[in-house]
Coordinates of C-alpha atoms in Angstrom, one line a residue:
M1 CA 37.8 -2.8 17.8
H2 CA 40.4 -3.5 14.0
D3 CA 42.4 -6.5 15.5
D4 CA 39.3 -7.9 17.0
L5 CA 37.5 -8.0 13.6
L6 CA 40.4 -9.5 11.7
A7 CA 41.2 -11.4 14.6
R8 CA 36.8 -13.2 13.7
A9 CA 37.8 -13.3 10.0
Q10 CA 40.7 -15.2 10.4
T11 CA 39.6 -17.6 12.2
W12 CA 36.3 -18.1 9.9
L13 CA 39.1 -18.2 7.2
A14 CA 41.1 -21.3 8.5
Q15 CA 37.5 -23.2 9.0
D16 CA 35.8 -22.1 5.6
P17 CA 35.1 -25.2 2.9
D18 CA 34.6 -23.0 0.4
P19 CA 37.9 -22.3 -1.6
E20 CA 35.6 -19.2 -3.4
T21 CA 34.5 -17.7 -0.5
R22 CA 37.9 -18.3 0.9
A23 CA 40.2 -16.0 -1.7
E24 CA 37.1 -13.8 -1.2
L25 CA 38.0 -13.7 2.7
A26 CA 41.5 -14.0 2.1
E27 CA 42.1 -10.8 0.0
L28 CA 40.0 -8.5 2.2
I29 CA 41.5 -9.3 5.0
E30 CA 44.9 -8.9 3.2
A31 CA 44.0 -5.1 2.4
K32 CA 42.7 -4.9 5.9
D33 CA 39.7 -3.7 4.3
V34 CA 37.7 -2.6 7.8
T35 CA 34.7 -1.1 6.4
E36 CA 33.8 -4.7 4.5
L37 CA 35.1 -7.1 7.4
A38 CA 32.6 -4.9 9.9
D39 CA 29.6 -5.8 7.4
R40 CA 30.4 -8.8 6.7
F41 CA 31.3 -9.4 10.7
G42 CA 29.2 -7.1 12.4
G43 CA 27.0 -10.7 13.4
T44 CA 25.7 -13.6 12.0
L45 CA 22.1 -13.5 9.9
Q46 CA 19.1 -14.7 11.7
F47 CA 17.5 -17.3 11.1
G48 CA 13.9 -17.1 11.5
T49 CA 10.7 -18.1 9.9
A50 CA 11.7 -17.7 6.7
G51 CA 15.0 -19.6 7.2
L52 CA 17.7 -18.0 6.2
R53 CA 18.0 -15.5 3.2
G54 CA 20.9 -13.3 2.2
E55 CA 23.9 -11.9 0.2
L56 CA 26.4 -14.8 -0.9
G57 CA 29.6 -13.9 -0.2
A58 CA 32.1 -14.8 3.2
G59 CA 31.2 -13.9 6.4
P60 CA 28.7 -14.9 8.8
M61 CA 26.2 -12.0 7.5
R62 CA 26.7 -13.5 4.0
M63 CA 24.8 -16.8 2.7
N64 CA 27.8 -19.5 2.3
R65 CA 28.8 -23.0 2.4
S66 CA 30.0 -22.6 6.2
V67 CA 26.8 -20.4 7.2
V68 CA 24.6 -23.9 5.7
I69 CA 26.9 -26.2 7.0
R70 CA 26.4 -24.4 10.3
A71 CA 22.2 -23.9 9.7
A72 CA 22.2 -28.0 8.2
A73 CA 24.1 -28.9 11.7
G74 CA 20.9 -27.2 13.8
L75 CA 18.1 -29.0 12.3
A76 CA 19.4 -31.5 12.5
A77 CA 20.3 -31.6 16.1
Y78 CA 16.8 -29.8 17.1
L79 CA 15.9 -33.2 15.1
A80 CA 17.2 -34.9 17.2
K81 CA 15.7 -33.5 20.4
N82 CA 12.5 -33.9 18.9
D83 CA 12.7 -37.8 18.5
R84 CA 13.6 -37.7 14.7
T85 CA 16.9 -38.7 14.2
G86 CA 16.7 -41.9 11.4
G87 CA 13.8 -39.8 9.4
V88 CA 13.9 -38.6 6.1
V89 CA 15.4 -35.1 5.2
V90 CA 14.5 -34.0 1.6
I91 CA 16.3 -31.6 0.4
G92 CA 15.3 -29.5 -3.2
Y93 CA 17.2 -26.8 -4.7
D94 CA 17.2 -24.1 -7.8
A95 CA 19.8 -22.7 -10.2
R96 CA 21.1 -19.9 -8.6
H97 CA 24.9 -19.5 -7.7
K98 CA 25.6 -22.2 -5.3
S99 CA 22.1 -23.5 -4.6
E100 CA 23.5 -27.0 -5.8
D101 CA 26.4 -27.3 -2.9
F102 CA 24.5 -25.8 -0.7
A103 CA 22.3 -28.8 -1.2
R104 CA 25.1 -31.6 -1.0
D105 CA 26.3 -29.6 1.8
T106 CA 23.3 -30.0 3.9
A107 CA 22.5 -33.9 2.8
A108 CA 26.4 -34.4 4.3
V109 CA 25.4 -32.9 7.7
M110 CA 21.9 -34.7 7.8
T111 CA 23.8 -38.3 6.9
G112 CA 26.5 -37.5 9.7
A113 CA 24.1 -36.3 12.3
G114 CA 22.2 -39.9 11.1
F115 CA 19.7 -39.2 9.1
R116 CA 18.9 -40.2 5.5
A117 CA 19.0 -37.4 3.3
A118 CA 17.4 -38.1 0.1
V119 CA 18.5 -34.7 -2.5
L120 CA 16.0 -34.2 -5.5
P121 CA 17.9 -35.0 -9.0
R122 CA 18.4 -31.6 -9.9
P123 CA 17.4 -27.6 -9.7
L124 CA 13.5 -28.5 -9.8
P125 CA 10.4 -25.8 -8.3
T126 CA 9.7 -25.0 -4.6
P127 CA 6.3 -27.4 -4.5
V128 CA 8.5 -30.0 -6.3
L129 CA 10.5 -30.5 -2.8
A130 CA 6.8 -29.3 -0.4
F131 CA 4.8 -32.3 -1.7
A132 CA 7.9 -34.8 -1.8
I133 CA 7.7 -34.3 2.0
R134 CA 4.6 -35.9 2.1
H135 CA 5.2 -38.6 -0.3
L136 CA 8.6 -39.9 1.1
G137 CA 6.7 -39.2 4.3
A138 CA 10.1 -37.4 5.4
V139 CA 10.0 -35.7 8.8
A140 CA 11.8 -32.7 7.3
G141 CA 12.6 -30.6 4.3
V142 CA 14.8 -27.8 2.9
E143 CA 15.0 -25.9 -0.5
V144 CA 17.8 -24.1 -0.8
T145 CA 16.4 -21.0 -2.7
A146 CA 16.2 -16.9 -2.3
S147 CA 12.6 -17.3 -5.0
H148 CA 12.6 -13.9 -6.4
N149 CA 15.1 -11.9 -4.8
P150 CA 18.8 -10.5 -7.3
P151 CA 21.1 -12.2 -8.4
R152 CA 23.9 -12.0 -5.5
D153 CA 20.9 -13.9 -3.1
N154 CA 21.2 -17.4 -2.0
G155 CA 18.4 -18.8 0.4
Y156 CA 17.4 -21.8 2.8
K157 CA 14.2 -22.3 3.7
V158 CA 13.0 -25.2 6.3
Y159 CA 9.7 -27.6 6.4
L160 CA 9.1 -30.4 9.1
G161 CA 7.2 -33.3 8.2
D162 CA 3.6 -31.9 8.0
G163 CA 5.4 -30.6 4.6
S164 CA 4.4 -26.4 5.4
Q165 CA 7.4 -23.9 6.6
I166 CA 8.5 -23.5 10.0
V167 CA 6.6 -21.6 12.9
P168 CA 7.7 -20.5 16.4
P169 CA 8.5 -21.8 18.4
A170 CA 10.4 -24.2 15.9
D171 CA 12.2 -21.2 14.6
A172 CA 14.2 -19.9 17.1
G173 CA 14.4 -23.6 19.0
I174 CA 16.5 -24.6 15.6
A175 CA 18.5 -21.0 15.8
A176 CA 19.7 -21.9 18.8
E177 CA 20.5 -25.3 17.7
I178 CA 22.8 -23.1 15.2
D179 CA 23.9 -20.6 17.9
A180 CA 24.9 -24.0 20.2
I181 CA 27.9 -24.8 17.1
A182 CA 30.9 -24.0 18.4
A183 CA 33.5 -24.4 15.2
L184 CA 32.8 -25.8 11.8
T185 CA 35.0 -28.5 12.3
D186 CA 33.2 -30.6 15.3
V187 CA 30.2 -31.0 12.4
A188 CA 29.9 -34.7 10.9
R189 CA 30.1 -34.5 7.1
P190 CA 31.0 -37.7 5.5
E191 CA 32.0 -37.8 1.4
A192 CA 28.8 -39.4 0.4
G193 CA 26.1 -42.1 1.8
W194 CA 22.7 -39.5 0.9
Q195 CA 20.6 -40.3 -1.8
T196 CA 20.2 -38.6 -4.5
L197 CA 16.5 -39.4 -6.0
D198 CA 14.9 -40.4 -9.6
D199 CA 12.4 -38.7 -11.1
S200 CA 9.7 -40.7 -9.7
V201 CA 9.2 -38.4 -7.0
L202 CA 8.7 -35.2 -9.7
D203 CA 6.5 -37.9 -11.7
A204 CA 4.5 -38.2 -8.3
Y205 CA 4.2 -35.1 -8.8
L206 CA 2.8 -34.6 -11.8
A207 CA 0.5 -37.1 -11.1
R208 CA -0.7 -35.5 -8.1
T209 CA -1.6 -31.9 -10.4
D210 CA -4.2 -34.0 -12.9
A211 CA -6.3 -34.2 -9.8
V212 CA -6.5 -30.1 -9.4
L213 CA -8.6 -30.1 -12.8
A214 CA -12.1 -31.3 -13.2
P215 CA -12.1 -34.5 -15.4
G216 CA -13.8 -33.3 -18.9
S217 CA -13.2 -29.7 -18.3
A218 CA -12.5 -27.0 -21.1
R219 CA -9.4 -27.0 -22.0
T220 CA -9.1 -24.7 -25.2
A221 CA -7.3 -21.3 -23.1
R222 CA -3.9 -20.5 -25.2
T223 CA -0.9 -19.5 -23.2
V224 CA 2.3 -17.2 -23.3
Y225 CA 4.7 -18.7 -20.7
T226 CA 7.6 -17.1 -18.6
A227 CA 9.9 -19.1 -16.4
M228 CA 11.3 -16.0 -15.6
H229 CA 15.2 -17.5 -15.9
G230 CA 14.0 -19.6 -12.9
V231 CA 13.7 -23.9 -13.0
G232 CA 9.3 -24.1 -13.3
K233 CA 9.8 -24.3 -17.8
D234 CA 9.8 -28.3 -18.2
V235 CA 7.8 -29.5 -14.6
L236 CA 4.9 -26.9 -16.1
L237 CA 5.5 -27.7 -19.9
A238 CA 5.0 -31.3 -18.4
A239 CA 1.5 -30.6 -16.3
F240 CA -0.3 -29.3 -19.2
A241 CA 1.0 -31.4 -22.2
R242 CA -0.4 -34.3 -19.4
A243 CA -4.2 -32.2 -18.4
G244 CA -4.2 -31.6 -22.6
F245 CA -3.8 -27.8 -22.5
P246 CA -2.4 -26.3 -25.8
E247 CA 1.4 -26.2 -25.9
P248 CA 1.9 -22.7 -24.0
V249 CA 4.4 -20.7 -26.1
L250 CA 7.9 -19.8 -24.3
V251 CA 9.3 -16.1 -23.6
A252 CA 12.7 -17.7 -25.1
E253 CA 15.3 -15.4 -23.4
Q254 CA 13.7 -15.9 -20.0
A255 CA 12.9 -20.0 -20.1
E256 CA 16.7 -21.3 -19.7
P257 CA 17.8 -21.7 -15.7
D258 CA 20.7 -18.6 -15.2
P259 CA 21.2 -17.8 -11.8
D260 CA 22.4 -14.1 -13.6
F261 CA 18.9 -13.6 -14.1
P262 CA 19.9 -11.0 -17.1
T263 CA 16.8 -9.0 -18.8
V264 CA 15.2 -8.0 -15.0
A265 CA 16.0 -6.0 -12.4
F266 CA 14.4 -8.1 -9.9
P267 CA 13.1 -11.7 -11.1
N268 CA 9.8 -11.1 -9.7
P269 CA 6.3 -10.7 -11.9
E270 CA 5.5 -8.6 -10.3
E271 CA 8.7 -5.7 -10.1
P272 CA 8.5 -3.3 -13.1
G273 CA 9.7 -4.6 -16.5
A274 CA 10.1 -8.4 -15.7
M275 CA 7.1 -9.1 -17.2
D276 CA 8.1 -6.8 -20.7
L277 CA 9.2 -9.7 -22.5
A278 CA 6.5 -11.8 -21.7
F279 CA 4.0 -8.9 -23.0
A280 CA 5.8 -8.4 -26.5
R281 CA 5.9 -12.0 -26.9
A282 CA 2.1 -11.8 -26.5
R283 CA 1.2 -9.1 -28.9
E284 CA 3.0 -11.2 -31.7
T285 CA 1.0 -14.1 -30.7
A286 CA -2.4 -12.9 -29.1
P287 CA -2.7 -16.4 -26.7
D288 CA -6.3 -16.1 -24.0
L289 CA -3.7 -15.3 -21.1
V290 CA 0.1 -14.7 -20.4
I291 CA 1.6 -16.9 -17.5
A292 CA 4.6 -16.2 -15.3
N293 CA 6.2 -18.2 -12.6
D294 CA 8.7 -16.8 -10.3
P295 CA 12.5 -18.4 -9.9
D296 CA 11.5 -21.3 -8.2
A297 CA 8.0 -22.0 -9.0
D298 CA 6.0 -21.5 -6.4
R299 CA 4.3 -18.3 -7.3
C300 CA 1.8 -17.8 -10.1
A301 CA 1.5 -14.0 -12.2
V302 CA -1.1 -13.7 -14.4
A303 CA -2.3 -11.1 -17.4
V304 CA -5.0 -10.5 -19.5
P305 CA -5.5 -8.8 -22.6
H306 CA -7.3 -5.4 -22.0
E307 CA -7.9 -2.7 -24.3
G308 CA -6.3 -3.2 -27.5
D309 CA -3.2 -4.3 -24.5
W310 CA -1.9 -6.3 -21.7
R311 CA -3.3 -6.1 -17.8
M312 CA -1.3 -7.9 -15.0
L313 CA -4.2 -8.8 -13.1
R314 CA -3.2 -8.2 -9.0
G315 CA -2.6 -11.1 -6.9
D316 CA -5.8 -10.3 -5.2
E317 CA -7.5 -10.2 -8.6
V318 CA -6.2 -14.2 -8.8
G319 CA -7.2 -15.3 -5.4
S320 CA -10.5 -14.3 -6.0
L321 CA -10.9 -15.6 -9.4
L322 CA -9.5 -18.7 -8.4
A323 CA -11.9 -18.8 -5.4
A324 CA -14.9 -18.2 -7.5
H325 CA -14.1 -21.4 -9.6
L326 CA -13.4 -23.2 -6.8
V327 CA -16.9 -22.6 -5.7
R328 CA -18.4 -23.5 -9.2
R329 CA -17.2 -26.6 -9.5
G330 CA -18.4 -27.7 -5.8
A331 CA -15.0 -26.9 -3.5
R332 CA -16.3 -28.0 0.0
G333 CA -13.8 -27.2 3.1
V334 CA -11.7 -24.0 4.4
F335 CA -10.9 -21.3 2.1
A336 CA -7.5 -19.1 3.9
E337 CA -5.8 -16.1 3.4
S338 CA -3.3 -13.7 5.1
I339 CA -4.8 -10.4 6.8
V340 CA -2.7 -8.6 3.7
S341 CA -5.2 -9.7 1.1
S342 CA -8.3 -8.7 -0.1
S343 CA -11.7 -9.4 2.1
L344 CA -13.5 -10.7 -0.7
L345 CA -11.9 -13.9 -0.5
G346 CA -14.7 -13.8 2.5
R347 CA -17.9 -12.3 1.2
I348 CA -17.2 -14.9 -1.6
A349 CA -16.9 -18.2 1.2
A350 CA -19.8 -16.7 3.2
K351 CA -22.0 -16.2 -0.1
A352 CA -21.1 -20.5 -0.6
G353 CA -21.9 -20.8 3.0
L354 CA -18.1 -22.1 3.5
P355 CA -15.7 -21.4 6.1
H356 CA -13.6 -18.6 6.1
E357 CA -9.9 -17.5 8.2
E358 CA -7.4 -15.3 8.0
T359 CA -4.1 -15.9 9.0
L360 CA -0.9 -13.7 9.8
T361 CA 1.2 -12.8 6.5
G362 CA 3.3 -16.1 4.8
F363 CA 2.1 -20.1 3.5
K364 CA 4.0 -21.2 6.7
W365 CA 0.9 -20.1 8.6
I366 CA -1.9 -20.4 6.0
A367 CA -1.3 -23.5 5.4
R368 CA -1.7 -24.7 9.0
V369 CA -5.2 -24.0 8.9
D370 CA -7.6 -27.3 10.0
G371 CA -9.6 -28.6 6.9
L372 CA -8.0 -26.3 4.7
R373 CA -9.3 -26.3 0.8
Y374 CA -7.8 -23.4 -0.9
G375 CA -5.6 -20.3 0.2
Y376 CA -3.9 -17.7 -1.2
E377 CA -2.0 -14.4 -0.4
E378 CA -1.7 -11.2 -2.3
A379 CA 1.8 -11.8 -2.8
L380 CA 1.2 -14.3 -6.4
G381 CA 1.0 -17.5 -4.0
Y382 CA -2.1 -19.9 -4.4
C383 CA -2.4 -23.6 -2.7
V384 CA -5.1 -25.0 -5.0
D385 CA -4.3 -28.8 -3.8
P386 CA -3.4 -28.7 0.2
E387 CA -3.5 -32.6 0.5
G388 CA -0.5 -32.7 -2.2
V389 CA 1.3 -29.4 -1.4
R390 CA 1.0 -27.4 1.7
D391 CA 2.6 -24.4 0.1
K392 CA 1.9 -22.4 -2.4
D393 CA 2.5 -23.2 -5.4
G394 CA 3.2 -21.9 -9.1
I395 CA 2.6 -25.1 -10.8
T396 CA -1.0 -25.9 -10.4
A397 CA -2.3 -22.3 -9.8
A398 CA -0.9 -22.0 -13.7
L399 CA -3.7 -25.0 -14.6
L400 CA -6.2 -24.4 -12.8
I401 CA -6.4 -20.3 -13.7
T402 CA -6.0 -21.6 -17.2
E403 CA -8.8 -24.2 -16.8
L404 CA -11.0 -21.2 -15.8
A405 CA -10.2 -19.1 -18.8
S406 CA -10.9 -22.5 -20.6
T407 CA -14.2 -22.7 -19.1
L408 CA -15.2 -18.9 -19.8
K409 CA -13.4 -19.2 -22.8
S410 CA -16.0 -21.8 -24.2
E411 CA -19.0 -19.7 -22.1
G412 CA -18.0 -16.6 -24.5
R413 CA -16.6 -14.8 -21.7
T414 CA -13.0 -14.0 -20.1
L415 CA -11.0 -13.4 -16.8
L416 CA -12.1 -10.0 -16.9
D417 CA -15.9 -10.6 -17.6
L418 CA -15.6 -12.8 -13.8
L419 CA -14.1 -10.4 -12.1
D420 CA -16.7 -7.5 -12.9
D421 CA -19.7 -10.2 -12.3
L422 CA -18.4 -10.3 -8.6
A423 CA -17.9 -7.1 -8.0
L424 CA -21.4 -6.5 -8.6
E425 CA -21.8 -9.1 -6.3
H426 CA -20.0 -8.9 -3.6
G427 CA -18.9 -4.7 -3.9
L428 CA -16.1 -4.0 -6.0
H429 CA -12.8 -5.0 -4.0
A430 CA -9.6 -2.8 -5.4
T431 CA -6.2 -2.7 -4.3
D432 CA -2.9 -1.8 -3.6
Q433 CA -0.2 -1.6 -2.3
L434 CA 3.1 1.3 -1.3
S435 CA 6.4 -0.7 -1.0
V436 CA 9.4 1.1 0.0
R437 CA 12.6 -1.0 -0.5
V438 CA 15.3 0.5 1.7
Q439 CA 19.4 0.4 1.7
D440 CA 19.0 1.4 5.6
L441 CA 16.8 -0.3 7.6
S442 CA 16.7 1.9 10.2
V443 CA 14.4 3.9 7.9
I444 CA 11.8 1.5 8.1
A445 CA 11.9 0.9 12.2
R446 CA 11.4 4.5 12.7
A447 CA 8.8 5.0 10.0
M448 CA 6.3 2.0 11.7
E449 CA 7.8 3.9 15.3
R450 CA 6.8 7.4 14.3
L451 CA 2.7 5.9 12.8
R452 CA 2.9 3.7 16.1
E453 CA 3.8 7.2 18.3
Q454 CA 1.1 9.5 16.0
P455 CA -1.6 6.8 14.2
P456 CA -3.0 8.6 11.8
T457 CA -7.1 10.3 12.5
A458 CA -7.9 10.1 8.7
L459 CA -6.7 9.2 5.7
A460 CA -7.7 10.1 1.5
G461 CA -10.6 11.9 4.4
L462 CA -11.7 8.7 5.3
A463 CA -12.2 8.6 8.9
V464 CA -9.7 6.0 10.5
T465 CA -12.7 4.2 13.0
R466 CA -9.8 2.0 14.3
A467 CA -6.1 1.6 14.5
E468 CA -4.2 -1.6 15.9
D469 CA -0.9 -2.4 16.7
L470 CA -0.5 -6.4 15.9
T471 CA 2.4 -6.6 18.1
R472 CA -0.1 -7.2 21.4
G473 CA -2.0 -9.9 18.6
T474 CA -5.7 -10.4 18.9
D475 CA -8.4 -12.9 19.2
R476 CA -7.6 -14.3 16.4
L477 CA -3.4 -13.9 15.3
P478 CA -0.8 -14.4 17.6
P479 CA 1.6 -11.3 17.9
T480 CA 3.0 -9.8 14.8
D481 CA 5.3 -6.7 14.0
G482 CA 2.0 -4.8 12.1
L483 CA -0.3 -1.9 12.2
R484 CA -3.8 -1.9 11.3
Y485 CA -6.0 0.8 10.4
T486 CA -9.9 0.4 9.4
L487 CA -11.1 2.6 7.6
D488 CA -15.1 4.3 6.3
G489 CA -14.8 1.5 3.2
A490 CA -11.6 0.8 2.6
R491 CA -8.7 -1.0 5.1
V492 CA -4.7 -0.6 5.5
I493 CA -2.2 -2.7 7.1
V494 CA 1.6 -1.4 7.5
R495 CA 4.1 -4.1 8.0
P496 CA 8.2 -4.3 7.6
S497 CA 8.6 -7.7 4.9
G498 CA 9.9 -10.7 6.1
T499 CA 12.5 -11.7 3.2
E500 CA 13.2 -8.2 1.9
P501 CA 14.6 -4.6 2.6
K502 CA 11.4 -3.5 2.3
L503 CA 8.2 -1.2 3.8
K504 CA 5.1 -2.8 3.2
C505 CA 1.4 -0.7 3.2
Y506 CA -1.8 -3.1 1.8
L507 CA -4.5 -0.4 0.5
E508 CA -8.1 -1.9 -0.1
V509 CA -11.0 0.2 -0.9
V510 CA -14.8 -1.3 -1.0
L511 CA -17.4 0.3 -2.9
P512 CA -20.8 -1.1 -3.5
V513 CA -21.8 -1.1 -7.3
A514 CA -25.5 -0.9 -8.8
A515 CA -25.1 -1.8 -12.0
R516 CA -22.3 -3.0 -14.6
A517 CA -22.4 0.4 -16.0
G518 CA -21.1 2.3 -12.8
L519 CA -18.0 0.0 -12.8
P520 CA -15.8 2.3 -14.9
A521 CA -17.0 4.8 -12.9
A522 CA -16.5 2.6 -9.4
R523 CA -13.2 1.7 -10.4
A524 CA -12.0 5.2 -11.2
E525 CA -13.2 6.2 -7.7
A526 CA -11.3 3.7 -6.2
D527 CA -8.0 4.3 -8.0
A528 CA -8.3 7.7 -6.5
L529 CA -9.1 7.3 -2.4
L530 CA -6.3 4.8 -2.8
A531 CA -3.9 6.5 -4.8
S532 CA -5.7 9.2 -1.8
I533 CA -4.2 7.3 0.5
K534 CA -1.1 6.1 -0.3
R535 CA -0.1 10.1 -1.1
D536 CA -1.6 10.6 3.1
L537 CA -0.1 7.5 4.6
S538 CA 3.3 8.4 3.4
A539 CA 3.5 11.5 4.9
A540 CA 1.9 10.2 8.2
A541 CA 4.7 7.2 7.9
G542 CA 7.8 10.3 7.2
I543 CA 8.2 7.7 3.8

């Protein structure tokens, strides 16, 4: 077994085009580090609907140039089989370690395979790439990013020509073509021949951002902004300047791209501590709201003044606020969300006489809804201009929430006041999440198996009125690995994360509220119920 492992590592080493990973692997082979080699050569990174994502390093279980070249060649072969040869493939990348190398390798492979490769001019937000695909009439797009994953990770996200991320069966089709590549030496990689785009695509994206705002709307809200060491700052500042908002106050320590993300444990606004510097800046400058993008700027987090300090709004709260704002502005079309997001969106849409759709988790599904006008999911993702960007977009979402805050400010009101209005009109929809990060993925598999074999009959004293295993699909949804429990006045969904080693449980409690004076008591009751559901669910899942 050891000899076989070393032989596979030697074969990989001989083909590896990257001096860094070659040196790393040569050292492991020299040391005969069987444990580490087994970890890297125990399989291959699986190409799925999130594309690829993993830790940087040598070997087929890591993100590296060899893996990316194979992925690009597999995508090219898939596109060729679907009569797309000769079309434009547009490539974007963030500021993580190796992102630019991976983008250049992808451009070389696409050029060698007979496509017209076009690379964005520098590290830019993912929504700019999603926009560029439709704007340039591309047959596909690739974004090199690991979004809000830890610094040691990178990833490879694939879009087809409609500008939305791949879904089955395209993922399996591409994966099969990747598997069919025998040797890297078989993949043509010319030294030149692709186009590096100028700023005209970015300018067109920025021109499009104006369209998300209402002509003549209030533009007075003052913001503190953090780019979370990512690529959002310049594009967001340009969009805010065009719109005529006050210039955001920057969190200087996190403003510039830095692939090591030195000030945060995880560069995700939802993670504990990630917003501490932004809140410190807000305490100094007293803005109307704090806005954060994740490192590739496709997500948007919002915090508001509350009881003398700052409170992060949940993704579901921002999703509902943006929906209410668009309804008030007379938006027409379908309002869509993922099944793990709050049911409040459905009530807002119904009251406004608008169609509402629920999809599987992920913008790859939300973006495909026919007639989409607005889509969101609780993980801080919002699509407010589906004709321009058929994906989540943290820049245009930031513009729209700042317009709403400005409009409310002109009325002497706040985002929290509007949330109170929505609770009175539709019932208090309180959401929370139980998220368990694991080292060993088998922990997640065991928890799911345990829940399937012994589904809970009650949580927090509320009877489970319906238990659904979503692997069987429903009349509205294709199959997915998840469980949904409907309770009397509550809902729970349990699923493994598609992009991180986490088991995620999404909880929602809905309580009727008769009058404004009853809101504090209702919120306290909802919090207690959510905490109790969490405890009971943890016990049922054995986590």
